[in-house]
Each structure stands twice: as structure tokens, then as C-alpha cells.
PDB file of C-alpha atoms (C1' of nucleotides) in Angstrom:
ATOM      1  CA  MET A   1     -58.896  28.097 -71.363  1.00  0.00           C
ATOM      2  CA  VAL A   2     -59.385  24.620 -69.941  1.00  0.00           C
ATOM      3  CA  VAL A   3     -61.742  22.332 -71.795  1.00  0.00           C
ATOM      4  CA  ASP A   4     -63.075  19.285 -70.011  1.00  0.00           C
ATOM      5  CA  ILE A   5     -63.272  16.517 -72.553  1.00  0.00           C
ATOM      6  CA  SER A   6     -63.977  13.646 -70.190  1.00  0.00           C
ATOM      7  CA  SER A   7     -67.821  13.648 -70.048  1.00  0.00           C
ATOM      8  CA  GLY A   8     -67.607  11.494 -66.930  1.00  0.00           C
ATOM      9  CA  ASP A   9     -67.286   8.173 -68.718  1.00  0.00           C
ATOM     10  CA  THR A  10     -65.381   5.329 -67.151  1.00  0.00           C
ATOM     11  CA  GLU A  11     -62.119   4.786 -68.997  1.00  0.00           C
ATOM     12  CA  LEU A  12     -62.188   2.026 -71.582  1.00  0.00           C
ATOM     13  CA  SER A  13     -59.158  -0.241 -71.874  1.00  0.00           C
ATOM     14  CA  ASP A  14     -57.478  -0.727 -75.248  1.00  0.00           C
ATOM     15  CA  ASP A  15     -58.922  -4.225 -75.389  1.00  0.00           C
ATOM     16  CA  GLU A  16     -62.439  -2.960 -74.777  1.00  0.00           C
ATOM     17  CA  VAL A  17     -62.072  -0.348 -77.489  1.00  0.00           C
ATOM     18  CA  ASP A  18     -60.659  -3.018 -79.801  1.00  0.00           C
ATOM     19  CA  ARG A  19     -63.715  -5.185 -79.191  1.00  0.00           C
ATOM     20  CA  ILE A  20     -66.174  -2.358 -79.766  1.00  0.00           C
ATOM     21  CA  PHE A  21     -64.730  -1.293 -83.104  1.00  0.00           C
ATOM     22  CA  ARG A  22     -64.119  -4.857 -84.213  1.00  0.00           C
ATOM     23  CA  ALA A  23     -67.731  -5.720 -83.437  1.00  0.00           C
ATOM     24  CA  LEU A  24     -68.821  -2.763 -85.549  1.00  0.00           C
ATOM     25  CA  ALA A  25     -66.589  -3.815 -88.455  1.00  0.00           C
ATOM     26  CA  ASP A  26     -69.092  -6.294 -89.883  1.00  0.00           C
ATOM     27  CA  ALA A  27     -72.242  -5.446 -91.832  1.00  0.00           C
ATOM     28  CA  THR A  28     -74.289  -8.308 -90.377  1.00  0.00           C
ATOM     29  CA  ARG A  29     -73.420  -7.261 -86.846  1.00  0.00           C
ATOM     30  CA  ARG A  30     -74.220  -3.630 -87.571  1.00  0.00           C
ATOM     31  CA  ASP A  31     -77.594  -4.770 -88.879  1.00  0.00           C
ATOM     32  CA  ILE A  32     -78.223  -6.876 -85.780  1.00  0.00           C
ATOM     33  CA  LEU A  33     -77.332  -3.873 -83.666  1.00  0.00           C
ATOM     34  CA  ARG A  34     -79.808  -1.706 -85.573  1.00  0.00           C
ATOM     35  CA  ARG A  35     -82.580  -4.245 -85.099  1.00  0.00           C
ATOM     36  CA  THR A  36     -81.923  -4.644 -81.393  1.00  0.00           C
ATOM     37  CA  LEU A  37     -81.855  -0.878 -80.922  1.00  0.00           C
ATOM     38  CA  THR A  38     -85.211  -0.587 -82.653  1.00  0.00           C
ATOM     39  CA  GLY A  39     -86.674  -3.234 -80.349  1.00  0.00           C
ATOM     40  CA  GLU A  40     -85.486  -6.337 -78.580  1.00  0.00           C
ATOM     41  CA  ALA A  41     -85.480  -9.561 -80.559  1.00  0.00           C
ATOM     42  CA  SER A  42     -84.739 -13.208 -79.758  1.00  0.00           C
ATOM     43  CA  VAL A  43     -81.658 -14.828 -81.254  1.00  0.00           C
ATOM     44  CA  SER A  44     -83.787 -17.070 -83.473  1.00  0.00           C
ATOM     45  CA  THR A  45     -85.867 -14.129 -84.692  1.00  0.00           C
ATOM     46  CA  LEU A  46     -82.624 -12.408 -85.638  1.00  0.00           C
ATOM     47  CA  ALA A  47     -81.247 -15.563 -87.234  1.00  0.00           C
ATOM     48  CA  ALA A  48     -84.305 -15.825 -89.490  1.00  0.00           C
ATOM     49  CA  ALA A  49     -83.346 -12.504 -91.075  1.00  0.00           C
ATOM     50  CA  TYR A  50     -79.981 -13.618 -92.438  1.00  0.00           C
ATOM     51  CA  ASP A  51     -78.813 -16.088 -95.017  1.00  0.00           C
ATOM     52  CA  MET A  52     -76.567 -18.016 -92.661  1.00  0.00           C
ATOM     53  CA  SER A  53     -76.855 -20.666 -89.977  1.00  0.00           C
ATOM     54  CA  PHE A  54     -78.376 -20.051 -86.578  1.00  0.00           C
ATOM     55  CA  ALA A  55     -74.987 -20.741 -84.986  1.00  0.00           C
ATOM     56  CA  ALA A  56     -73.324 -18.107 -87.144  1.00  0.00           C
ATOM     57  CA  VAL A  57     -75.820 -15.465 -86.044  1.00  0.00           C
ATOM     58  CA  GLN A  58     -75.403 -16.672 -82.482  1.00  0.00           C
ATOM     59  CA  LYS A  59     -71.675 -16.008 -82.803  1.00  0.00           C
ATOM     60  CA  HIS A  60     -72.263 -12.529 -84.168  1.00  0.00           C
ATOM     61  CA  VAL A  61     -74.519 -11.768 -81.221  1.00  0.00           C
ATOM     62  CA  ALA A  62     -71.800 -13.110 -78.901  1.00  0.00           C
ATOM     63  CA  VAL A  63     -69.259 -10.722 -80.458  1.00  0.00           C
ATOM     64  CA  LEU A  64     -71.625  -7.792 -79.958  1.00  0.00           C
ATOM     65  CA  GLU A  65     -72.268  -8.932 -76.409  1.00  0.00           C
ATOM     66  CA  GLY A  66     -68.535  -9.215 -75.718  1.00  0.00           C
ATOM     67  CA  ALA A  67     -68.178  -5.613 -76.852  1.00  0.00           C
ATOM     68  CA  GLY A  68     -71.008  -4.490 -74.595  1.00  0.00           C
ATOM     69  CA  LEU A  69     -73.008  -3.317 -77.596  1.00  0.00           C
ATOM     70  CA  VAL A  70     -75.783  -5.737 -76.782  1.00  0.00           C
ATOM     71  CA  THR A  71     -77.106  -7.615 -73.748  1.00  0.00           C
ATOM     72  CA  LYS A  72     -79.045 -10.855 -73.605  1.00  0.00           C
ATOM     73  CA  ASP A  73     -82.008 -11.227 -71.283  1.00  0.00           C
ATOM     74  CA  PRO A  74     -83.458 -14.731 -70.674  1.00  0.00           C
ATOM     75  CA  ARG A  75     -87.182 -14.713 -71.320  1.00  0.00           C
ATOM     76  CA  GLY A  76     -88.566 -18.201 -71.052  1.00  0.00           C
ATOM     77  CA  ARG A  77     -86.701 -20.453 -73.433  1.00  0.00           C
ATOM     78  CA  GLU A  78     -85.460 -17.596 -75.546  1.00  0.00           C
ATOM     79  CA  ARG A  79     -82.894 -14.857 -75.032  1.00  0.00           C
ATOM     80  CA  LEU A  80     -84.022 -11.373 -75.830  1.00  0.00           C
ATOM     81  CA  VAL A  81     -81.234  -9.278 -77.304  1.00  0.00           C
ATOM     82  CA  ARG A  82     -81.207  -5.562 -76.573  1.00  0.00           C
ATOM     83  CA  GLY A  83     -78.927  -2.948 -78.087  1.00  0.00           C
ATOM     84  CA  GLU A  84     -76.928  -0.869 -75.587  1.00  0.00           C
ATOM     85  CA  PRO A  85     -76.923   2.784 -76.646  1.00  0.00           C
ATOM     86  CA  GLU A  86     -74.495   3.705 -73.880  1.00  0.00           C
ATOM     87  CA  THR A  87     -71.676   1.713 -75.474  1.00  0.00           C
ATOM     88  CA  ILE A  88     -72.400   3.351 -78.799  1.00  0.00           C
ATOM     89  CA  ARG A  89     -72.189   6.692 -77.072  1.00  0.00           C
ATOM     90  CA  ARG A  90     -68.784   5.757 -75.730  1.00  0.00           C
ATOM     91  CA  ALA A  91     -67.537   4.822 -79.169  1.00  0.00           C
ATOM     92  CA  GLN A  92     -68.808   8.157 -80.410  1.00  0.00           C
ATOM     93  CA  HIS A  93     -66.943   9.817 -77.587  1.00  0.00           C
ATOM     94  CA  LEU A  94     -63.732   8.111 -78.663  1.00  0.00           C
ATOM     95  CA  LEU A  95     -64.110   9.387 -82.202  1.00  0.00           C
ATOM     96  CA  HIS A  96     -64.863  12.802 -80.815  1.00  0.00           C
ATOM     97  CA  GLN A  97     -61.513  12.701 -79.033  1.00  0.00           C
ATOM     98  CA  PHE A  98     -59.788  12.096 -82.359  1.00  0.00           C
ATOM     99  CA  GLN A  99     -61.665  15.052 -83.773  1.00  0.00           C
ATOM    100  CA  ALA A 100     -60.498  17.085 -80.803  1.00  0.00           C
ATOM    101  CA  ILE A 101     -56.888  16.166 -81.534  1.00  0.00           C
ATOM    102  CA  TRP A 102     -57.335  17.474 -85.033  1.00  0.00           C
ATOM    103  CA  GLU A 103     -59.041  20.629 -83.807  1.00  0.00           C
ATOM    104  CA  SER A 104     -56.249  21.319 -81.333  1.00  0.00           C
ATOM    105  CA  ARG A 105     -53.780  20.994 -84.172  1.00  0.00           C
ATOM    106  CA  ILE A 106     -55.633  23.727 -86.010  1.00  0.00           C
ATOM    107  CA  SER A 107     -55.518  25.860 -82.878  1.00  0.00           C
ATOM    108  CA  ARG A 108     -51.796  25.417 -82.612  1.00  0.00           C
ATOM    109  CA  LEU A 109     -51.326  26.372 -86.240  1.00  0.00           C
ATOM    110  CA  ASP A 110     -53.532  29.406 -85.699  1.00  0.00           C
ATOM    111  CA  ALA A 111     -51.468  30.356 -82.677  1.00  0.00           C
ATOM    112  CA  LEU A 112     -48.288  30.023 -84.716  1.00  0.00           C
ATOM    113  CA  LEU A 113     -49.654  32.327 -87.377  1.00  0.00           C
ATOM    114  CA  ALA A 114     -51.033  34.800 -84.842  1.00  0.00           C
ATOM    115  CA  GLU A 115     -47.981  35.046 -82.591  1.00  0.00           C
ATOM    116  CA  PRO A 116     -44.918  36.993 -83.599  1.00  0.00           C
ATOM    117  CA  PRO A 117     -41.783  34.848 -83.985  1.00  0.00           C
ATOM    118  CA  THR A 118     -40.201  34.124 -80.579  1.00  0.00           C
ATOM    119  CA  THR A 119     -36.653  34.530 -81.838  1.00  0.00           C
TER     120      THR A 119
ATOM    121  CA  MET B   1     -91.856  16.442 -88.895  1.00  0.00           C
ATOM    122  CA  VAL B   2     -89.177  15.352 -91.314  1.00  0.00           C
ATOM    123  CA  VAL B   3     -85.636  15.215 -89.987  1.00  0.00           C
ATOM    124  CA  ASP B   4     -82.757  15.223 -92.438  1.00  0.00           C
ATOM    125  CA  ILE B   5     -80.089  12.982 -91.029  1.00  0.00           C
ATOM    126  CA  SER B   6     -77.842  12.811 -94.070  1.00  0.00           C
ATOM    127  CA  SER B   7     -75.514  15.803 -93.483  1.00  0.00           C
ATOM    128  CA  GLY B   8     -74.618  15.675 -97.148  1.00  0.00           C
ATOM    129  CA  ASP B   9     -72.027  12.936 -96.903  1.00  0.00           C
ATOM    130  CA  THR B  10     -71.488  10.565 -99.788  1.00  0.00           C
ATOM    131  CA  GLU B  11     -72.865   7.152 -98.932  1.00  0.00           C
ATOM    132  CA  LEU B  12     -70.304   4.672 -97.678  1.00  0.00           C
ATOM    133  CA  SER B  13     -70.548   1.069 -98.843  1.00  0.00           C
ATOM    134  CA  ASP B  14     -70.665  -1.743 -96.296  1.00  0.00           C
ATOM    135  CA  ASP B  15     -67.109  -2.658 -97.261  1.00  0.00           C
ATOM    136  CA  GLU B  16     -65.879   0.860 -96.681  1.00  0.00           C
ATOM    137  CA  VAL B  17     -67.544   1.003 -93.291  1.00  0.00           C
ATOM    138  CA  ASP B  18     -66.058  -2.413 -92.481  1.00  0.00           C
ATOM    139  CA  ARG B  19     -62.583  -1.125 -93.319  1.00  0.00           C
ATOM    140  CA  ILE B  20     -62.978   2.026 -91.254  1.00  0.00           C
ATOM    141  CA  PHE B  21     -64.094   0.264 -88.083  1.00  0.00           C
ATOM    142  CA  ARG B  22     -61.658  -2.588 -88.591  1.00  0.00           C
ATOM    143  CA  ALA B  23     -58.813  -0.108 -88.946  1.00  0.00           C
ATOM    144  CA  LEU B  24     -59.893   1.510 -85.694  1.00  0.00           C
ATOM    145  CA  ALA B  25     -60.026  -1.844 -83.893  1.00  0.00           C
ATOM    146  CA  ASP B  26     -56.309  -1.918 -83.098  1.00  0.00           C
ATOM    147  CA  ALA B  27     -54.539   0.102 -80.426  1.00  0.00           C
ATOM    148  CA  THR B  28     -51.367   0.610 -82.473  1.00  0.00           C
ATOM    149  CA  ARG B  29     -53.352   1.915 -85.411  1.00  0.00           C
ATOM    150  CA  ARG B  30     -55.383   4.229 -83.191  1.00  0.00           C
ATOM    151  CA  ASP B  31     -52.114   5.578 -81.830  1.00  0.00           C
ATOM    152  CA  ILE B  32     -50.719   6.081 -85.318  1.00  0.00           C
ATOM    153  CA  LEU B  33     -53.890   7.912 -86.235  1.00  0.00           C
ATOM    154  CA  ARG B  34     -53.538  10.185 -83.203  1.00  0.00           C
ATOM    155  CA  ARG B  35     -49.950  11.001 -84.103  1.00  0.00           C
ATOM    156  CA  THR B  36     -50.768  11.749 -87.712  1.00  0.00           C
ATOM    157  CA  LEU B  37     -53.669  13.959 -86.696  1.00  0.00           C
ATOM    158  CA  THR B  38     -51.382  15.909 -84.392  1.00  0.00           C
ATOM    159  CA  GLY B  39     -48.908  16.445 -87.203  1.00  0.00           C
ATOM    160  CA  GLU B  40     -47.720  14.544 -90.249  1.00  0.00           C
ATOM    161  CA  ALA B  41     -44.983  11.984 -89.716  1.00  0.00           C
ATOM    162  CA  SER B  42     -42.920   9.760 -91.986  1.00  0.00           C
ATOM    163  CA  VAL B  43     -43.445   6.007 -91.819  1.00  0.00           C
ATOM    164  CA  SER B  44     -40.015   5.483 -90.304  1.00  0.00           C
ATOM    165  CA  THR B  45     -40.616   8.163 -87.676  1.00  0.00           C
ATOM    166  CA  LEU B  46     -43.801   6.349 -86.754  1.00  0.00           C
ATOM    167  CA  ALA B  47     -42.065   2.968 -86.801  1.00  0.00           C
ATOM    168  CA  ALA B  48     -39.479   4.208 -84.295  1.00  0.00           C
ATOM    169  CA  ALA B  49     -42.275   4.703 -81.758  1.00  0.00           C
ATOM    170  CA  TYR B  50     -43.371   1.084 -81.595  1.00  0.00           C
ATOM    171  CA  ASP B  51     -41.827  -2.146 -80.447  1.00  0.00           C
ATOM    172  CA  MET B  52     -42.271  -3.923 -83.752  1.00  0.00           C
ATOM    173  CA  SER B  53     -40.617  -4.123 -87.124  1.00  0.00           C
ATOM    174  CA  PHE B  54     -40.729  -1.343 -89.677  1.00  0.00           C
ATOM    175  CA  ALA B  55     -42.678  -3.607 -92.015  1.00  0.00           C
ATOM    176  CA  ALA B  56     -45.324  -4.230 -89.361  1.00  0.00           C
ATOM    177  CA  VAL B  57     -45.878  -0.502 -88.875  1.00  0.00           C
ATOM    178  CA  GLN B  58     -45.899  -0.101 -92.639  1.00  0.00           C
ATOM    179  CA  LYS B  59     -48.752  -2.604 -92.781  1.00  0.00           C
ATOM    180  CA  HIS B  60     -50.698  -0.784 -90.095  1.00  0.00           C
ATOM    181  CA  VAL B  61     -50.336   2.439 -92.040  1.00  0.00           C
ATOM    182  CA  ALA B  62     -51.530   0.597 -95.157  1.00  0.00           C
ATOM    183  CA  VAL B  63     -54.655  -0.584 -93.300  1.00  0.00           C
ATOM    184  CA  LEU B  64     -55.373   2.968 -92.163  1.00  0.00           C
ATOM    185  CA  GLU B  65     -54.773   4.193 -95.687  1.00  0.00           C
ATOM    186  CA  GLY B  66     -57.113   1.554 -97.125  1.00  0.00           C
ATOM    187  CA  ALA B  67     -59.793   2.831 -94.774  1.00  0.00           C
ATOM    188  CA  GLY B  68     -59.205   6.420 -95.842  1.00  0.00           C
ATOM    189  CA  LEU B  69     -58.226   7.374 -92.306  1.00  0.00           C
ATOM    190  CA  VAL B  70     -54.774   8.419 -93.474  1.00  0.00           C
ATOM    191  CA  THR B  71     -53.092   9.534 -96.679  1.00  0.00           C
ATOM    192  CA  LYS B  72     -49.460   9.252 -97.714  1.00  0.00           C
ATOM    193  CA  ASP B  73     -47.691  12.111 -99.393  1.00  0.00           C
ATOM    194  CA  PRO B  74     -44.271  11.510-101.001  1.00  0.00           C
ATOM    195  CA  ARG B  75     -41.758  14.018 -99.685  1.00  0.00           C
ATOM    196  CA  GLY B  76     -38.299  13.283-100.996  1.00  0.00           C
ATOM    197  CA  ARG B  77     -37.382   9.751-100.056  1.00  0.00           C
ATOM    198  CA  GLU B  78     -39.965   9.546 -97.323  1.00  0.00           C
ATOM    199  CA  ARG B  79     -43.744   9.332 -97.238  1.00  0.00           C
ATOM    200  CA  LEU B  80     -45.446  11.775 -94.947  1.00  0.00           C
ATOM    201  CA  VAL B  81     -48.526  10.298 -93.343  1.00  0.00           C
ATOM    202  CA  ARG B  82     -51.435  12.614 -92.573  1.00  0.00           C
ATOM    203  CA  GLY B  83     -54.579  11.773 -90.624  1.00  0.00           C
ATOM    204  CA  GLU B  84     -57.856  12.407 -92.438  1.00  0.00           C
ATOM    205  CA  PRO B  85     -60.359  14.006 -90.073  1.00  0.00           C
ATOM    206  CA  GLU B  86     -63.135  13.807 -92.665  1.00  0.00           C
ATOM    207  CA  THR B  87     -63.190  10.002 -92.514  1.00  0.00           C
ATOM    208  CA  ILE B  88     -63.312  10.151 -88.737  1.00  0.00           C
ATOM    209  CA  ARG B  89     -66.240  12.511 -89.028  1.00  0.00           C
ATOM    210  CA  ARG B  90     -67.991  10.008 -91.238  1.00  0.00           C
ATOM    211  CA  ALA B  91     -67.482   7.225 -88.726  1.00  0.00           C
ATOM    212  CA  GLN B  92     -68.882   9.531 -86.088  1.00  0.00           C
ATOM    213  CA  HIS B  93     -71.852  10.173 -88.326  1.00  0.00           C
ATOM    214  CA  LEU B  94     -72.480   6.439 -88.612  1.00  0.00           C
ATOM    215  CA  LEU B  95     -72.514   6.052 -84.847  1.00  0.00           C
ATOM    216  CA  HIS B  96     -74.809   9.047 -84.642  1.00  0.00           C
ATOM    217  CA  GLN B  97     -77.231   7.206 -86.890  1.00  0.00           C
ATOM    218  CA  PHE B  98     -77.307   4.305 -84.452  1.00  0.00           C
ATOM    219  CA  GLN B  99     -77.997   6.770 -81.679  1.00  0.00           C
ATOM    220  CA  ALA B 100     -80.804   8.180 -83.779  1.00  0.00           C
ATOM    221  CA  ILE B 101     -82.348   4.734 -84.136  1.00  0.00           C
ATOM    222  CA  TRP B 102     -82.378   4.432 -80.388  1.00  0.00           C
ATOM    223  CA  GLU B 103     -83.796   7.910 -79.955  1.00  0.00           C
ATOM    224  CA  SER B 104     -86.569   7.206 -82.429  1.00  0.00           C
ATOM    225  CA  ARG B 105     -87.444   4.114 -80.444  1.00  0.00           C
ATOM    226  CA  ILE B 106     -87.884   6.276 -77.379  1.00  0.00           C
ATOM    227  CA  SER B 107     -90.091   8.611 -79.380  1.00  0.00           C
ATOM    228  CA  ARG B 108     -92.271   5.718 -80.454  1.00  0.00           C
ATOM    229  CA  LEU B 109     -92.605   4.514 -76.889  1.00  0.00           C
ATOM    230  CA  ASP B 110     -93.474   8.038 -75.778  1.00  0.00           C
ATOM    231  CA  ALA B 111     -96.085   8.225 -78.503  1.00  0.00           C
ATOM    232  CA  LEU B 112     -97.548   4.922 -77.384  1.00  0.00           C
ATOM    233  CA  LEU B 113     -97.857   6.175 -73.835  1.00  0.00           C
ATOM    234  CA  ALA B 114     -99.219   9.558 -74.874  1.00  0.00           C
ATOM    235  CA  GLU B 115    -101.802   8.380 -77.391  1.00  0.00           C
ATOM    236  CA  PRO B 116    -105.059   6.853 -76.304  1.00  0.00           C
ATOM    237  CA  PRO B 117    -105.479   3.201 -77.372  1.00  0.00           C
ATOM    238  CA  THR B 118    -106.589   2.969 -81.016  1.00  0.00           C
ATOM    239  CA  THR B 119    -108.968   0.098 -80.369  1.00  0.00           C
TER     240      THR B 119
ATOM    241  C1'  DG C   1     -94.736 -38.060 -71.232  1.00  0.00           C
ATOM    242  C1'  DA C   2     -93.511 -37.054 -75.798  1.00  0.00           C
ATOM    243  C1'  DT C   3     -92.311 -33.691 -79.021  1.00  0.00           C
ATOM    244  C1'  DA C   4     -91.003 -29.496 -80.895  1.00  0.00           C
ATOM    245  C1'  DT C   5     -88.416 -25.122 -80.190  1.00  0.00           C
ATOM    246  C1'  DC C   6     -84.678 -22.128 -78.586  1.00  0.00           C
ATOM    247  C1'  DT C   7     -80.213 -21.846 -77.130  1.00  0.00           C
ATOM    248  C1'  DA C   8     -75.414 -23.303 -76.045  1.00  0.00           C
ATOM    249  C1'  DC C   9     -71.290 -25.170 -77.338  1.00  0.00           C
ATOM    250  C1'  DA C  10     -67.689 -28.103 -79.465  1.00  0.00           C
ATOM    251  C1'  DA C  11     -65.159 -29.488 -83.501  1.00  0.00           C
ATOM    252  C1'  DC C  12     -63.771 -28.496 -87.800  1.00  0.00           C
ATOM    253  C1'  DC C  13     -62.343 -25.703 -91.977  1.00  0.00           C
ATOM    254  C1'  DA C  14     -60.885 -21.781 -95.116  1.00  0.00           C
ATOM    255  C1'  DT C  15     -59.541 -17.169 -95.022  1.00  0.00           C
ATOM    256  C1'  DT C  16     -57.758 -13.060 -92.917  1.00  0.00           C
ATOM    257  C1'  DT C  17     -54.798 -10.773 -89.735  1.00  0.00           C
ATOM    258  C1'  DG C  18     -50.675  -9.299 -87.515  1.00  0.00           C
ATOM    259  C1'  DG C  19     -46.386 -10.271 -87.060  1.00  0.00           C
ATOM    260  C1'  DT C  20     -41.629 -11.783 -88.914  1.00  0.00           C
ATOM    261  C1'  DT C  21     -37.393 -11.736 -92.288  1.00  0.00           C
ATOM    262  C1'  DG C  22     -35.401 -10.913 -96.610  1.00  0.00           C
ATOM    263  C1'  DT C  23     -34.780  -8.580-100.969  1.00  0.00           C
ATOM    264  C1'  DA C  24     -35.281  -4.792-104.232  1.00  0.00           C
ATOM    265  C1'  DT C  25     -35.713   0.082-105.466  1.00  0.00           C
ATOM    266  C1'  DG C  26     -35.437   4.948-105.073  1.00  0.00           C
ATOM    267  C1'  DT C  27     -33.397   9.029-102.751  1.00  0.00           C
ATOM    268  C1'  DT C  28     -30.129  11.675-100.121  1.00  0.00           C
ATOM    269  C1'  DA C  29     -25.432  12.475 -98.449  1.00  0.00           C
ATOM    270  C1'  DT C  30     -20.232  11.791 -98.652  1.00  0.00           C
TER     271       DT C  30
ATOM    272  C1'  DA D   1     -19.726   6.495-107.353  1.00  0.00           C
ATOM    273  C1'  DT D   2     -20.579   4.609-102.987  1.00  0.00           C
ATOM    274  C1'  DA D   3     -22.776   4.384 -98.845  1.00  0.00           C
ATOM    275  C1'  DA D   4     -26.674   5.177 -95.895  1.00  0.00           C
ATOM    276  C1'  DC D   5     -31.530   5.746 -95.482  1.00  0.00           C
ATOM    277  C1'  DA D   6     -36.702   5.287 -96.440  1.00  0.00           C
ATOM    278  C1'  DT D   7     -39.834   2.659 -98.522  1.00  0.00           C
ATOM    279  C1'  DA D   8     -42.059  -1.265-100.986  1.00  0.00           C
ATOM    280  C1'  DC D   9     -43.140  -5.826-101.356  1.00  0.00           C
ATOM    281  C1'  DA D  10     -42.975 -10.963-101.214  1.00  0.00           C
ATOM    282  C1'  DA D  11     -42.873 -15.171 -98.548  1.00  0.00           C
ATOM    283  C1'  DC D  12     -43.749 -17.241 -94.518  1.00  0.00           C
ATOM    284  C1'  DC D  13     -46.031 -18.362 -89.938  1.00  0.00           C
ATOM    285  C1'  DA D  14     -49.239 -18.510 -85.810  1.00  0.00           C
ATOM    286  C1'  DA D  15     -53.451 -16.984 -84.228  1.00  0.00           C
ATOM    287  C1'  DA D  16     -57.982 -15.066 -84.876  1.00  0.00           C
ATOM    288  C1'  DT D  17     -62.272 -14.769 -87.676  1.00  0.00           C
ATOM    289  C1'  DG D  18     -66.381 -16.261 -89.856  1.00  0.00           C
ATOM    290  C1'  DG D  19     -68.541 -19.777 -91.400  1.00  0.00           C
ATOM    291  C1'  DT D  20     -70.206 -24.831 -91.138  1.00  0.00           C
ATOM    292  C1'  DT D  21     -72.379 -29.256 -88.841  1.00  0.00           C
ATOM    293  C1'  DG D  22     -73.526 -31.925 -84.977  1.00  0.00           C
ATOM    294  C1'  DT D  23     -74.802 -32.768 -80.215  1.00  0.00           C
ATOM    295  C1'  DA D  24     -76.864 -31.657 -75.865  1.00  0.00           C
ATOM    296  C1'  DG D  25     -79.787 -29.056 -72.395  1.00  0.00           C
ATOM    297  C1'  DA D  26     -83.853 -26.148 -71.205  1.00  0.00           C
ATOM    298  C1'  DT D  27     -88.308 -24.751 -71.878  1.00  0.00           C
ATOM    299  C1'  DA D  28     -93.024 -24.881 -74.138  1.00  0.00           C
ATOM    300  C1'  DT D  29     -96.695 -27.274 -76.199  1.00  0.00           C
ATOM    301  C1'  DC D  30     -99.660 -31.210 -77.306  1.00  0.00           C
TER     302       DC D  30
END
DNA sequence: GATATCTACAACCATTTGGTTGTATGTTAT
DNA sequence: ATAACATACAACCAAATGGTTGTAGATATC
């Protein structure tokens, strides 16, 4: 049986994957991502929600943007930040691949137990 | 309609989630994880696969272990490293929650379009 | 036009990260 | 017992991270 795992996604480079997971490895950034998935928000609106400087929040948004988890859309003098569900889906897909590796290990063990010894 | 998202997992702290995603944010560590999901391997076996010192690989394994993505099992003089699919599943679950936030946004927009104006 | 607001960006700083080498300790093999 | 092997761990270093403040440029508002 052939199982197609690919789901048609463009391949992500190691660096891109690094950036995605690194961006997710910070509670503030995960919270920003949640907010911008719920609805777009300006950088200053976001900044108001956290106990740190505007510039710090700006940097967090930049990290998310660099990972493709968020995009910024100029609207007048502000930049509206939107979460990008597609990138999240890709990260999920990556984790699914790890799961698949584990599953295939089980299959191989099953096969070993099922098959009579070759020698 | 009430949707239970929890899937019965124990709650992960922000720090734990940080460690999981941070551990995944490195290509060498992702590769180690793949290998140890395929089948357990000693630290030195793993180290032989990479162009870096034994100690460096040891540190990578320690990071994965700290994130709960891997466990070490003493076997004679070596430590067999095993991947932990359950932690991967939890990370997947976290990403699924982000997806759910996005989905619920869609639902709200749909509702807005479907419902007649309240005022 | 003047002023306030939102963003961008540089410079700086402390801490963490990802690598190194070296040393010590436990375990197998001769 | 001695030698070889697998691991642990400390000390060190360069680079990246996560924060700060300050300055400058656009855009709105009065």
C-alpha cells in the first residue's frame, strides 16, 4: 500500500521550519498569534496588551512575520497584523510527519511479529 | 453547541510549551527526533551521524529530553534514546487549537453574514 | 501649520544558545 | 588489572535572543 503523505504543500527549508518553531517557542508570541487569528489588530493595539515596551512587541511581531505566521497590512498610519493559518497548518503537517514515522515503526514491529522468521 | 477541545491531555505550562517548540526549532534536533522515533539509538550512535562533537550532540539530546520529546534509558554503559510520540501529539494538539481559533473566527463571520442586523 | 500618533530602526545590554575542549566516572572487553 | 568505550559535566567562547531607550519618518487631527 502506498500512502501519499505530501498533501501538496510546498517544501519548507530547514531554516523556514526553524523560524516557525522558534517563533512559536515564546508565550508572548503565541498570544499575539492567537489575537491576530481572532481578528486583525494594529501593532500598537497589540503592544497595549503586554507589560513591555512597544519596540519589544514590535520585535515579536517581526519574528512572527519572518516565520510567515503573521502578515502586516498598512492601513493608514497603522499596520494591521493578521495571523496566517496556512503556516500553522504547515507546522501541523510537519508534526504529523513525525507521528507518521512513529506509526510506521509500529507497523514494522507488527510485521516482524506477524512474519515467520526468514532464516 | 458545546465543543470539547481538550482531548483529555494534562495542561502544559507556558514554559513546557516553550521548551517543546524551542527543541523543535533546530534541524539537528529534529533529525535526532526522527531517528529515535524510528528506533532507539545510543547517544554515541547518534553522535556519529553528525559533523559535530559528541558533547554537542549530547547537548541536543539533553534539550530534547528537557522538552519531553525524548527519554534516555540506561542500557549497560550506554544510554538508549527513545522518541516520545505523546509529546509530539501534544504539540500537534496545541497547533490544532490555533487552527480552531481561526475556524471559530470564520464561524463568527459566517454568523454575521447570515444573521439580520440586530439594530 | 502644528501637534499628536503609529511605526521603523539603531544602539546598547544581559542572558541564552550552540558549539568547542578537557577532565572525570562508570562499564565492557582483553 | 588494564585498556577501550560511552557518558557526564565544567569551562569557555561567539553569536543570537529578548529586552531597553532614543531618534526619525509617515500619517491623522486640531
